[in-house]
């Protein structure tokens, strides 16, 4: 007999989804810290516009971090919370000593490409598991971030 989670998903499907969401969480955490660093350290003629944009970006990432962690909990699993585990499992790497505006924007664009691809994988997994909650969350993130990626790419020319 198949075990069901508290929200009616097969427990093995919920576990697989939570594992992928923990990978996404790790990427978001490193992404967030990178953008915080860009916000603090950006220099140059576009300082004022980038400083504000980076703050807007890291605030959005912080919201998503919380939503992803809470979705993992909803699936009956535990979100990872050690920074060392984020560093181990994140495809996005720490950005060190980055302060030139275009390089910051390029790294943000590269990070969005990583999380969008991962979210597409999670969306497919969630669809296969009939997990509308996770699918909806990923769909919303993808739609928003595809537009952001297009705009960042346009900014870079």
mmCIF file of C-alpha atoms in Angstrom:
data_model
loop_
_atom_site.group_PDB
_atom_site.id
_atom_site.type_symbol
_atom_site.label_atom_id
_atom_site.label_comp_id
_atom_site.label_asym_id
_atom_site.label_seq_id
_atom_site.Cartn_x
_atom_site.Cartn_y
_atom_site.Cartn_z
ATOM 1 C CA UNK A 1 0.000 0.000 0.000
ATOM 2 C CA UNK A 2 1.268 3.482 -0.897
ATOM 3 C CA UNK A 3 1.994 5.840 1.966
ATOM 4 C CA UNK A 4 0.518 9.323 1.619
ATOM 5 C CA UNK A 5 1.811 12.530 3.124
ATOM 6 C CA UNK A 6 -0.365 14.847 5.207
ATOM 7 C CA UNK A 7 -1.241 16.750 1.994
ATOM 8 C CA UNK A 8 -2.124 13.564 0.098
ATOM 9 C CA UNK A 9 1.016 13.064 -1.982
ATOM 10 C CA UNK A 10 2.894 9.791 -2.173
ATOM 11 C CA UNK A 11 5.564 10.032 0.510
ATOM 12 C CA UNK A 12 8.349 9.009 -1.876
ATOM 13 C CA UNK A 13 7.261 11.754 -4.301
ATOM 14 C CA UNK A 14 7.142 14.320 -1.484
ATOM 15 C CA UNK A 15 10.653 13.279 -0.406
ATOM 16 C CA UNK A 16 12.021 13.570 -3.972
ATOM 17 C CA UNK A 17 10.432 16.999 -4.365
ATOM 18 C CA UNK A 18 11.782 18.169 -1.016
ATOM 19 C CA UNK A 19 15.290 17.006 -1.978
ATOM 20 C CA UNK A 20 15.124 19.070 -5.187
ATOM 21 C CA UNK A 21 13.652 22.017 -3.298
ATOM 22 C CA UNK A 22 16.543 21.801 -0.818
ATOM 23 C CA UNK A 23 18.910 22.045 -3.774
ATOM 24 C CA UNK A 24 16.977 25.111 -4.947
ATOM 25 C CA UNK A 25 17.119 26.537 -1.419
ATOM 26 C CA UNK A 26 20.909 26.167 -1.391
ATOM 27 C CA UNK A 27 21.184 28.000 -4.710
ATOM 28 C CA UNK A 28 18.882 30.760 -3.510
ATOM 29 C CA UNK A 29 20.897 31.235 -0.311
ATOM 30 C CA UNK A 30 24.201 31.648 -2.176
ATOM 31 C CA UNK A 31 22.488 33.833 -4.789
ATOM 32 C CA UNK A 32 21.048 36.003 -1.995
ATOM 33 C CA UNK A 33 24.409 36.491 -0.287
ATOM 34 C CA UNK A 34 26.073 37.317 -3.593
ATOM 35 C CA UNK A 35 23.497 39.997 -4.371
ATOM 36 C CA UNK A 36 23.837 41.412 -0.831
ATOM 37 C CA UNK A 37 27.556 41.723 -1.487
ATOM 38 C CA UNK A 38 26.933 43.393 -4.850
ATOM 39 C CA UNK A 39 24.572 45.855 -3.141
ATOM 40 C CA UNK A 40 27.173 46.737 -0.531
ATOM 41 C CA UNK A 41 30.189 46.881 -2.824
ATOM 42 C CA UNK A 42 29.073 48.093 -6.257
ATOM 43 C CA UNK A 43 31.012 51.095 -7.539
ATOM 44 C CA UNK A 44 30.983 53.264 -10.615
ATOM 45 C CA UNK A 45 28.783 55.593 -12.587
ATOM 46 C CA UNK A 46 25.689 53.358 -12.341
ATOM 47 C CA UNK A 47 26.041 53.040 -8.544
ATOM 48 C CA UNK A 48 22.740 54.656 -7.624
ATOM 49 C CA UNK A 49 20.528 52.655 -9.995
ATOM 50 C CA UNK A 50 22.329 49.352 -9.352
ATOM 51 C CA UNK A 51 22.442 49.807 -5.580
ATOM 52 C CA UNK A 52 18.629 50.161 -5.550
ATOM 53 C CA UNK A 53 18.093 47.318 -8.045
ATOM 54 C CA UNK A 54 20.312 44.951 -6.056
ATOM 55 C CA UNK A 55 18.359 45.729 -2.877
ATOM 56 C CA UNK A 56 15.103 44.985 -4.698
ATOM 57 C CA UNK A 57 16.619 41.717 -5.966
ATOM 58 C CA UNK A 58 17.918 40.469 -2.626
ATOM 59 C CA UNK A 59 14.619 41.309 -0.908
ATOM 60 C CA UNK A 60 12.806 39.212 -3.514
ATOM 61 C CA UNK A 61 15.303 36.368 -3.065
ATOM 62 C CA UNK A 62 14.816 36.459 0.700
ATOM 63 C CA UNK A 63 11.064 36.059 0.235
ATOM 64 C CA UNK A 64 11.614 33.102 -2.095
ATOM 65 C CA UNK A 65 14.026 31.491 0.380
ATOM 66 C CA UNK A 66 11.300 31.541 3.014
ATOM 67 C CA UNK A 67 8.633 30.249 0.604
ATOM 68 C CA UNK A 68 10.825 27.373 -0.575
ATOM 69 C CA UNK A 69 11.734 26.384 2.994
ATOM 70 C CA UNK A 70 8.072 26.458 3.999
ATOM 71 C CA UNK A 71 7.130 24.354 0.960
ATOM 72 C CA UNK A 72 9.703 21.750 2.031
ATOM 73 C CA UNK A 73 8.056 21.692 5.461
ATOM 74 C CA UNK A 74 4.617 21.389 3.861
ATOM 75 C CA UNK A 75 5.901 18.314 2.028
ATOM 76 C CA UNK A 76 6.735 16.799 5.422
ATOM 77 C CA UNK A 77 10.505 17.246 5.142
ATOM 78 C CA UNK A 78 13.111 19.542 6.675
ATOM 79 C CA UNK A 79 14.787 22.440 4.926
ATOM 80 C CA UNK A 80 18.559 22.477 5.181
ATOM 81 C CA UNK A 81 19.780 25.410 7.196
ATOM 82 C CA UNK A 82 23.560 25.099 7.494
ATOM 83 C CA UNK A 83 25.488 27.443 5.241
ATOM 84 C CA UNK A 84 28.132 24.750 4.730
ATOM 85 C CA UNK A 85 25.496 22.455 3.204
ATOM 86 C CA UNK A 86 24.397 25.282 0.908
ATOM 87 C CA UNK A 87 27.957 25.735 -0.314
ATOM 88 C CA UNK A 88 28.286 21.991 -0.939
ATOM 89 C CA UNK A 89 25.089 21.583 -2.948
ATOM 90 C CA UNK A 90 24.700 24.915 -4.747
ATOM 91 C CA UNK A 91 25.493 25.212 -8.436
ATOM 92 C CA UNK A 92 25.820 28.958 -7.867
ATOM 93 C CA UNK A 93 29.192 29.724 -6.345
ATOM 94 C CA UNK A 94 30.169 32.494 -3.966
ATOM 95 C CA UNK A 95 31.069 35.756 -5.674
ATOM 96 C CA UNK A 96 34.129 37.236 -4.012
ATOM 97 C CA UNK A 97 35.449 40.755 -4.510
ATOM 98 C CA UNK A 98 32.944 41.626 -7.233
ATOM 99 C CA UNK A 99 32.136 45.333 -7.325
ATOM 100 C CA UNK A 100 32.045 46.410 -10.978
ATOM 101 C CA UNK A 101 28.426 46.948 -12.008
ATOM 102 C CA UNK A 102 28.365 45.005 -15.287
ATOM 103 C CA UNK A 103 30.083 42.013 -13.695
ATOM 104 C CA UNK A 104 27.544 42.062 -10.843
ATOM 105 C CA UNK A 105 24.655 42.156 -13.314
ATOM 106 C CA UNK A 106 26.204 39.330 -15.370
ATOM 107 C CA UNK A 107 26.566 37.166 -12.267
ATOM 108 C CA UNK A 108 22.940 37.854 -11.325
ATOM 109 C CA UNK A 109 21.843 36.871 -14.848
ATOM 110 C CA UNK A 110 23.942 33.688 -14.668
ATOM 111 C CA UNK A 111 22.369 32.856 -11.301
ATOM 112 C CA UNK A 112 18.860 33.335 -12.651
ATOM 113 C CA UNK A 113 19.697 30.924 -15.463
ATOM 114 C CA UNK A 114 20.710 28.302 -12.879
ATOM 115 C CA UNK A 115 17.586 28.675 -10.724
ATOM 116 C CA UNK A 116 15.241 28.820 -13.715
ATOM 117 C CA UNK A 117 16.623 25.519 -15.043
ATOM 118 C CA UNK A 118 16.346 23.909 -11.613
ATOM 119 C CA UNK A 119 12.798 25.235 -11.157
ATOM 120 C CA UNK A 120 11.812 23.732 -14.521
ATOM 121 C CA UNK A 121 13.054 20.341 -13.273
ATOM 122 C CA UNK A 122 11.063 20.772 -10.059
ATOM 123 C CA UNK A 123 7.987 21.861 -12.034
ATOM 124 C CA UNK A 124 8.142 18.631 -14.047
ATOM 125 C CA UNK A 125 8.625 16.527 -10.908
ATOM 126 C CA UNK A 126 5.743 18.326 -9.195
ATOM 127 C CA UNK A 127 3.479 17.838 -12.225
ATOM 128 C CA UNK A 128 4.312 14.126 -12.317
ATOM 129 C CA UNK A 129 3.463 13.876 -8.584
ATOM 130 C CA UNK A 130 0.204 15.857 -8.943
ATOM 131 C CA UNK A 131 1.660 18.438 -6.544
ATOM 132 C CA UNK A 132 -0.190 21.570 -7.625
ATOM 133 C CA UNK A 133 1.236 23.650 -4.748
ATOM 134 C CA UNK A 134 4.863 23.145 -5.747
ATOM 135 C CA UNK A 135 4.051 23.319 -9.466
ATOM 136 C CA UNK A 136 2.258 26.631 -9.028
ATOM 137 C CA UNK A 137 5.100 28.102 -6.982
ATOM 138 C CA UNK A 138 7.694 27.075 -9.573
ATOM 139 C CA UNK A 139 5.545 28.295 -12.456
ATOM 140 C CA UNK A 140 5.172 31.706 -10.814
ATOM 141 C CA UNK A 141 8.923 31.962 -10.163
ATOM 142 C CA UNK A 142 9.825 30.926 -13.705
ATOM 143 C CA UNK A 143 7.462 33.437 -15.306
ATOM 144 C CA UNK A 144 8.779 36.292 -13.185
ATOM 145 C CA UNK A 145 12.447 35.367 -13.534
ATOM 146 C CA UNK A 146 12.336 34.829 -17.288
ATOM 147 C CA UNK A 147 11.235 38.445 -17.654
ATOM 148 C CA UNK A 148 13.940 39.582 -15.225
ATOM 149 C CA UNK A 149 16.579 37.612 -17.155
ATOM 150 C CA UNK A 150 15.438 39.224 -20.407
ATOM 151 C CA UNK A 151 15.712 42.694 -18.804
ATOM 152 C CA UNK A 152 19.157 42.008 -17.341
ATOM 153 C CA UNK A 153 20.327 40.745 -20.711
ATOM 154 C CA UNK A 154 18.962 43.909 -22.344
ATOM 155 C CA UNK A 155 20.774 46.023 -19.732
ATOM 156 C CA UNK A 156 24.044 44.301 -20.628
ATOM 157 C CA UNK A 157 23.402 45.114 -24.288
#
